[in-house]
PDB file of N, CA and C in Angstrom:
ATOM      1  N   MET A   1     150.616 116.742  41.433  1.00  0.00           N
ATOM      2  CA  MET A   1     151.458 115.740  40.796  1.00  0.00           C
ATOM      3  C   MET A   1     150.627 114.863  39.861  1.00  0.00           C
ATOM      4  N   LYS A   2     151.097 114.663  38.655  1.00  0.00           N
ATOM      5  CA  LYS A   2     150.377 113.850  37.688  1.00  0.00           C
ATOM      6  C   LYS A   2     150.813 112.395  37.809  1.00  0.00           C
ATOM      7  N   ILE A   3     149.858 111.505  37.849  1.00  0.00           N
ATOM      8  CA  ILE A   3     150.151 110.091  37.988  1.00  0.00           C
ATOM      9  C   ILE A   3     150.162 109.451  36.600  1.00  0.00           C
ATOM     10  N   ASN A   4     151.177 108.637  36.363  1.00  0.00           N
ATOM     11  CA  ASN A   4     151.277 107.967  35.067  1.00  0.00           C
ATOM     12  C   ASN A   4     150.453 106.683  35.092  1.00  0.00           C
ATOM     13  N   PHE A   5     149.347 106.671  34.359  1.00  0.00           N
ATOM     14  CA  PHE A   5     148.452 105.520  34.361  1.00  0.00           C
ATOM     15  C   PHE A   5     149.022 104.345  33.570  1.00  0.00           C
ATOM     16  N   LYS A   6     149.804 104.653  32.557  1.00  0.00           N
ATOM     17  CA  LYS A   6     150.278 103.602  31.654  1.00  0.00           C
ATOM     18  C   LYS A   6     151.245 102.632  32.320  1.00  0.00           C
ATOM     19  N   ASN A   7     151.882 103.043  33.417  1.00  0.00           N
ATOM     20  CA  ASN A   7     152.825 102.159  34.102  1.00  0.00           C
ATOM     21  C   ASN A   7     152.179 101.353  35.227  1.00  0.00           C
ATOM     22  N   SER A   8     150.918 101.591  35.490  1.00  0.00           N
ATOM     23  CA  SER A   8     150.230 100.867  36.555  1.00  0.00           C
ATOM     24  C   SER A   8     150.039  99.411  36.165  1.00  0.00           C
ATOM     25  N   SER A   9     150.172  98.516  37.126  1.00  0.00           N
ATOM     26  CA  SER A   9     150.110  97.084  36.827  1.00  0.00           C
ATOM     27  C   SER A   9     148.702  96.651  36.413  1.00  0.00           C
ATOM     28  N   PHE A  10     147.658  97.174  37.066  1.00  0.00           N
ATOM     29  CA  PHE A  10     146.294  96.779  36.700  1.00  0.00           C
ATOM     30  C   PHE A  10     145.879  97.386  35.369  1.00  0.00           C
ATOM     31  N   PHE A  11     146.540  98.463  34.996  1.00  0.00           N
ATOM     32  CA  PHE A  11     146.223  99.143  33.748  1.00  0.00           C
ATOM     33  C   PHE A  11     146.673  98.326  32.537  1.00  0.00           C
ATOM     34  N   LYS A  12     147.789  97.594  32.702  1.00  0.00           N
ATOM     35  CA  LYS A  12     148.331  96.792  31.596  1.00  0.00           C
ATOM     36  C   LYS A  12     147.439  95.602  31.265  1.00  0.00           C
ATOM     37  N   LEU A  13     146.635  95.166  32.208  1.00  0.00           N
ATOM     38  CA  LEU A  13     145.764  94.011  31.992  1.00  0.00           C
ATOM     39  C   LEU A  13     144.522  94.352  31.168  1.00  0.00           C
ATOM     40  N   LEU A  14     144.212  95.624  31.062  1.00  0.00           N
ATOM     41  CA  LEU A  14     143.012  96.048  30.339  1.00  0.00           C
ATOM     42  C   LEU A  14     143.220  95.995  28.828  1.00  0.00           C
ATOM     43  N   PRO A  15     142.141  95.737  28.087  1.00  0.00           N
ATOM     44  CA  PRO A  15     142.257  95.783  26.632  1.00  0.00           C
ATOM     45  C   PRO A  15     142.605  97.193  26.140  1.00  0.00           C
ATOM     46  N   LYS A  16     143.289  97.273  25.018  1.00  0.00           N
ATOM     47  CA  LYS A  16     143.845  98.538  24.563  1.00  0.00           C
ATOM     48  C   LYS A  16     142.802  99.617  24.304  1.00  0.00           C
ATOM     49  N   ARG A  17     141.643  99.262  23.770  1.00  0.00           N
ATOM     50  CA  ARG A  17     140.665 100.293  23.414  1.00  0.00           C
ATOM     51  C   ARG A  17     140.014 100.931  24.637  1.00  0.00           C
ATOM     52  N   LYS A  18     140.028 100.239  25.774  1.00  0.00           N
ATOM     53  CA  LYS A  18     139.431 100.785  26.994  1.00  0.00           C
ATOM     54  C   LYS A  18     140.380 101.736  27.718  1.00  0.00           C
ATOM     55  N   LYS A  19     141.667 101.646  27.428  1.00  0.00           N
ATOM     56  CA  LYS A  19     142.670 102.413  28.158  1.00  0.00           C
ATOM     57  C   LYS A  19     142.422 103.914  28.101  1.00  0.00           C
ATOM     58  N   ASN A  20     142.087 104.427  26.936  1.00  0.00           N
ATOM     59  CA  ASN A  20     141.848 105.860  26.785  1.00  0.00           C
ATOM     60  C   ASN A  20     140.701 106.336  27.648  1.00  0.00           C
ATOM     61  N   ILE A  21     139.582 105.636  27.560  1.00  0.00           N
ATOM     62  CA  ILE A  21     138.384 106.028  28.300  1.00  0.00           C
ATOM     63  C   ILE A  21     138.655 105.994  29.796  1.00  0.00           C
ATOM     64  N   ILE A  22     139.288 104.914  30.249  1.00  0.00           N
ATOM     65  CA  ILE A  22     139.529 104.747  31.680  1.00  0.00           C
ATOM     66  C   ILE A  22     140.519 105.769  32.202  1.00  0.00           C
ATOM     67  N   SER A  23     141.554 106.083  31.416  1.00  0.00           N
ATOM     68  CA  SER A  23     142.521 107.075  31.887  1.00  0.00           C
ATOM     69  C   SER A  23     141.853 108.442  32.036  1.00  0.00           C
ATOM     70  N   ILE A  24     140.945 108.772  31.127  1.00  0.00           N
ATOM     71  CA  ILE A  24     140.214 110.039  31.235  1.00  0.00           C
ATOM     72  C   ILE A  24     139.326 110.013  32.474  1.00  0.00           C
ATOM     73  N   ALA A  25     138.640 108.886  32.686  1.00  0.00           N
ATOM     74  CA  ALA A  25     137.734 108.767  33.823  1.00  0.00           C
ATOM     75  C   ALA A  25     138.471 108.876  35.145  1.00  0.00           C
ATOM     76  N   THR A  26     139.598 108.170  35.264  1.00  0.00           N
ATOM     77  CA  THR A  26     140.329 108.202  36.521  1.00  0.00           C
ATOM     78  C   THR A  26     140.927 109.584  36.763  1.00  0.00           C
ATOM     79  N   GLU A  27     141.357 110.222  35.690  1.00  0.00           N
ATOM     80  CA  GLU A  27     141.944 111.546  35.842  1.00  0.00           C
ATOM     81  C   GLU A  27     140.911 112.542  36.357  1.00  0.00           C
ATOM     82  N   THR A  28     139.699 112.466  35.819  1.00  0.00           N
ATOM     83  CA  THR A  28     138.680 113.417  36.242  1.00  0.00           C
ATOM     84  C   THR A  28     138.156 113.093  37.636  1.00  0.00           C
ATOM     85  N   THR A  29     137.999 111.793  37.950  1.00  0.00           N
ATOM     86  CA  THR A  29     137.458 111.456  39.268  1.00  0.00           C
ATOM     87  C   THR A  29     138.450 111.714  40.383  1.00  0.00           C
ATOM     88  N   THR A  30     139.734 111.560  40.119  1.00  0.00           N
ATOM     89  CA  THR A  30     140.703 111.761  41.194  1.00  0.00           C
ATOM     90  C   THR A  30     141.144 113.217  41.320  1.00  0.00           C
ATOM     91  N   SER A  31     141.019 113.982  40.235  1.00  0.00           N
ATOM     92  CA  SER A  31     141.548 115.345  40.292  1.00  0.00           C
ATOM     93  C   SER A  31     140.624 116.318  41.028  1.00  0.00           C
ATOM     94  N   HIS A  32     139.310 116.087  40.982  1.00  0.00           N
ATOM     95  CA  HIS A  32     138.428 117.078  41.609  1.00  0.00           C
ATOM     96  C   HIS A  32     138.339 116.970  43.123  1.00  0.00           C
ATOM     97  N   LYS A  33     138.713 115.830  43.686  1.00  0.00           N
ATOM     98  CA  LYS A  33     138.699 115.738  45.148  1.00  0.00           C
ATOM     99  C   LYS A  33     140.131 115.701  45.684  1.00  0.00           C
ATOM    100  N   PRO A  34     140.444 116.513  46.671  1.00  0.00           N
ATOM    101  CA  PRO A  34     141.805 116.550  47.214  1.00  0.00           C
ATOM    102  C   PRO A  34     142.104 115.296  48.035  1.00  0.00           C
ATOM    103  N   LEU A  35     143.312 114.825  47.948  1.00  0.00           N
ATOM    104  CA  LEU A  35     143.717 113.624  48.681  1.00  0.00           C
ATOM    105  C   LEU A  35     144.149 113.993  50.096  1.00  0.00           C
ATOM    106  N   LYS A  36     143.869 113.093  51.036  1.00  0.00           N
ATOM    107  CA  LYS A  36     144.204 113.357  52.438  1.00  0.00           C
ATOM    108  C   LYS A  36     145.708 113.465  52.635  1.00  0.00           C
ATOM    109  N   ASN A  37     146.408 112.418  52.270  1.00  0.00           N
ATOM    110  CA  ASN A  37     147.871 112.440  52.372  1.00  0.00           C
ATOM    111  C   ASN A  37     148.459 112.519  50.981  1.00  0.00           C
ATOM    112  N   ASN A  38     149.591 113.161  50.888  1.00  0.00           N
ATOM    113  CA  ASN A  38     150.166 113.333  49.555  1.00  0.00           C
ATOM    114  C   ASN A  38     151.132 112.205  49.195  1.00  0.00           C
ATOM    115  N   ASN A  39     150.797 111.002  49.593  1.00  0.00           N
ATOM    116  CA  ASN A  39     151.678 109.887  49.215  1.00  0.00           C
ATOM    117  C   ASN A  39     151.027 108.990  48.170  1.00  0.00           C
ATOM    118  N   LEU A  40     151.844 108.212  47.500  1.00  0.00           N
ATOM    119  CA  LEU A  40     151.407 107.441  46.346  1.00  0.00           C
ATOM    120  C   LEU A  40     150.448 106.316  46.704  1.00  0.00           C
ATOM    121  N   LYS A  41     150.552 105.799  47.921  1.00  0.00           N
ATOM    122  CA  LYS A  41     149.682 104.697  48.336  1.00  0.00           C
ATOM    123  C   LYS A  41     148.214 105.130  48.273  1.00  0.00           C
ATOM    124  N   HIS A  42     147.931 106.312  48.799  1.00  0.00           N
ATOM    125  CA  HIS A  42     146.568 106.835  48.771  1.00  0.00           C
ATOM    126  C   HIS A  42     146.115 107.114  47.345  1.00  0.00           C
ATOM    127  N   LYS A  43     147.023 107.646  46.546  1.00  0.00           N
ATOM    128  CA  LYS A  43     146.667 107.972  45.163  1.00  0.00           C
ATOM    129  C   LYS A  43     146.352 106.724  44.378  1.00  0.00           C
ATOM    130  N   LYS A  44     147.148 105.668  44.561  1.00  0.00           N
ATOM    131  CA  LYS A  44     146.894 104.416  43.856  1.00  0.00           C
ATOM    132  C   LYS A  44     145.539 103.836  44.254  1.00  0.00           C
ATOM    133  N   ARG A  45     145.229 103.906  45.533  1.00  0.00           N
ATOM    134  CA  ARG A  45     143.958 103.386  46.000  1.00  0.00           C
ATOM    135  C   ARG A  45     142.801 104.188  45.415  1.00  0.00           C
ATOM    136  N   ASP A  46     142.962 105.490  45.344  1.00  0.00           N
ATOM    137  CA  ASP A  46     141.944 106.349  44.756  1.00  0.00           C
ATOM    138  C   ASP A  46     141.693 106.017  43.293  1.00  0.00           C
ATOM    139  N   ILE A  47     142.777 105.814  42.565  1.00  0.00           N
ATOM    140  CA  ILE A  47     142.648 105.480  41.148  1.00  0.00           C
ATOM    141  C   ILE A  47     141.936 104.145  41.002  1.00  0.00           C
ATOM    142  N   TYR A  48     142.307 103.192  41.830  1.00  0.00           N
ATOM    143  CA  TYR A  48     141.711 101.864  41.741  1.00  0.00           C
ATOM    144  C   TYR A  48     140.217 101.911  42.042  1.00  0.00           C
ATOM    145  N   THR A  49     139.820 102.650  43.083  1.00  0.00           N
ATOM    146  CA  THR A  49     138.396 102.740  43.409  1.00  0.00           C
ATOM    147  C   THR A  49     137.628 103.462  42.314  1.00  0.00           C
ATOM    148  N   SER A  50     138.230 104.502  41.729  1.00  0.00           N
ATOM    149  CA  SER A  50     137.531 105.197  40.655  1.00  0.00           C
ATOM    150  C   SER A  50     137.401 104.307  39.425  1.00  0.00           C
ATOM    151  N   LEU A  51     138.387 103.426  39.205  1.00  0.00           N
ATOM    152  CA  LEU A  51     138.294 102.459  38.110  1.00  0.00           C
ATOM    153  C   LEU A  51     137.128 101.511  38.332  1.00  0.00           C
ATOM    154  N   ILE A  52     136.992 101.042  39.565  1.00  0.00           N
ATOM    155  CA  ILE A  52     135.892 100.134  39.888  1.00  0.00           C
ATOM    156  C   ILE A  52     134.556 100.838  39.675  1.00  0.00           C
ATOM    157  N   HIS A  53     134.448 102.093  40.130  1.00  0.00           N
ATOM    158  CA  HIS A  53     133.221 102.866  39.928  1.00  0.00           C
ATOM    159  C   HIS A  53     132.913 103.010  38.446  1.00  0.00           C
ATOM    160  N   PHE A  54     133.952 103.285  37.668  1.00  0.00           N
ATOM    161  CA  PHE A  54     133.776 103.463  36.231  1.00  0.00           C
ATOM    162  C   PHE A  54     133.315 102.169  35.569  1.00  0.00           C
ATOM    163  N   LYS A  55     133.889 101.035  35.997  1.00  0.00           N
ATOM    164  CA  LYS A  55     133.499  99.734  35.442  1.00  0.00           C
ATOM    165  C   LYS A  55     132.045  99.431  35.757  1.00  0.00           C
ATOM    166  N   THR A  56     131.630  99.673  36.993  1.00  0.00           N
ATOM    167  CA  THR A  56     130.242  99.386  37.369  1.00  0.00           C
ATOM    168  C   THR A  56     129.288 100.304  36.620  1.00  0.00           C
ATOM    169  N   MET A  57     129.721 101.545  36.366  1.00  0.00           N
ATOM    170  CA  MET A  57     128.912 102.484  35.614  1.00  0.00           C
ATOM    171  C   MET A  57     128.672 101.947  34.200  1.00  0.00           C
ATOM    172  N   ILE A  58     129.731 101.444  33.570  1.00  0.00           N
ATOM    173  CA  ILE A  58     129.609 100.883  32.223  1.00  0.00           C
ATOM    174  C   ILE A  58     128.677  99.684  32.230  1.00  0.00           C
ATOM    175  N   ILE A  59     128.852  98.796  33.203  1.00  0.00           N
ATOM    176  CA  ILE A  59     128.033  97.586  33.279  1.00  0.00           C
ATOM    177  C   ILE A  59     126.559  97.952  33.472  1.00  0.00           C
ATOM    178  N   SER A  60     126.273  98.907  34.363  1.00  0.00           N
ATOM    179  CA  SER A  60     124.882  99.274  34.619  1.00  0.00           C
ATOM    180  C   SER A  60     124.232  99.896  33.385  1.00  0.00           C
ATOM    181  N   THR A  61     124.978 100.726  32.649  1.00  0.00           N
ATOM    182  CA  THR A  61     124.398 101.325  31.443  1.00  0.00           C
ATOM    183  C   THR A  61     124.195 100.278  30.359  1.00  0.00           C
ATOM    184  N   LYS A  62     125.116  99.301  30.279  1.00  0.00           N
ATOM    185  CA  LYS A  62     124.965  98.230  29.294  1.00  0.00           C
ATOM    186  C   LYS A  62     123.721  97.395  29.579  1.00  0.00           C
ATOM    187  N   THR A  63     123.508  97.042  30.847  1.00  0.00           N
ATOM    188  CA  THR A  63     122.343  96.225  31.185  1.00  0.00           C
ATOM    189  C   THR A  63     121.051  97.004  30.967  1.00  0.00           C
ATOM    190  N   LYS A  64     121.063  98.292  31.294  1.00  0.00           N
ATOM    191  CA  LYS A  64     119.877  99.128  31.054  1.00  0.00           C
ATOM    192  C   LYS A  64     119.528  99.139  29.581  1.00  0.00           C
ATOM    193  N   TYR A  65     120.556  99.358  28.752  1.00  0.00           N
ATOM    194  CA  TYR A  65     120.370  99.415  27.306  1.00  0.00           C
ATOM    195  C   TYR A  65     119.852  98.087  26.780  1.00  0.00           C
ATOM    196  N   PHE A  66     120.425  96.999  27.296  1.00  0.00           N
ATOM    197  CA  PHE A  66     120.022  95.654  26.874  1.00  0.00           C
ATOM    198  C   PHE A  66     118.567  95.390  27.247  1.00  0.00           C
ATOM    199  N   LEU A  67     118.199  95.750  28.464  1.00  0.00           N
ATOM    200  CA  LEU A  67     116.826  95.530  28.919  1.00  0.00           C
ATOM    201  C   LEU A  67     115.835  96.375  28.130  1.00  0.00           C
ATOM    202  N   GLN A  68     116.200  97.601  27.822  1.00  0.00           N
ATOM    203  CA  GLN A  68     115.313  98.474  27.044  1.00  0.00           C
ATOM    204  C   GLN A  68     115.063  97.904  25.657  1.00  0.00           C
ATOM    205  N   ASN A  69     116.096  97.338  25.049  1.00  0.00           N
ATOM    206  CA  ASN A  69     115.960  96.845  23.681  1.00  0.00           C
ATOM    207  C   ASN A  69     115.327  95.469  23.584  1.00  0.00           C
ATOM    208  N   THR A  70     115.370  94.688  24.667  1.00  0.00           N
ATOM    209  CA  THR A  70     114.806  93.343  24.586  1.00  0.00           C
ATOM    210  C   THR A  70     113.371  93.297  25.076  1.00  0.00           C
ATOM    211  N   THR A  71     113.018  94.149  26.031  1.00  0.00           N
ATOM    212  CA  THR A  71     111.655  94.097  26.581  1.00  0.00           C
ATOM    213  C   THR A  71     110.700  95.026  25.827  1.00  0.00           C
ATOM    214  N   GLY A  72     111.185  95.699  24.815  1.00  0.00           N
ATOM    215  CA  GLY A  72     110.355  96.631  24.060  1.00  0.00           C
ATOM    216  C   GLY A  72     109.396  95.905  23.164  1.00  0.00           C
TER     217      GLY A  72
END
């Protein structure tokens, strides 16, 4: 079952340019691992956790890049 990301409440709060990247990220992170129960509650939680992982990934790469360019 395909989940519609655009109707999610937390998704609407994000800036428009990030929506594409995040929808791709959540789709790939949630699709490769099978869900325990086939209900929407678990799927929503999975999407939310993958969003958090994706956000932290962006933040860590940004800080790495910043540190590399300032301490050089």
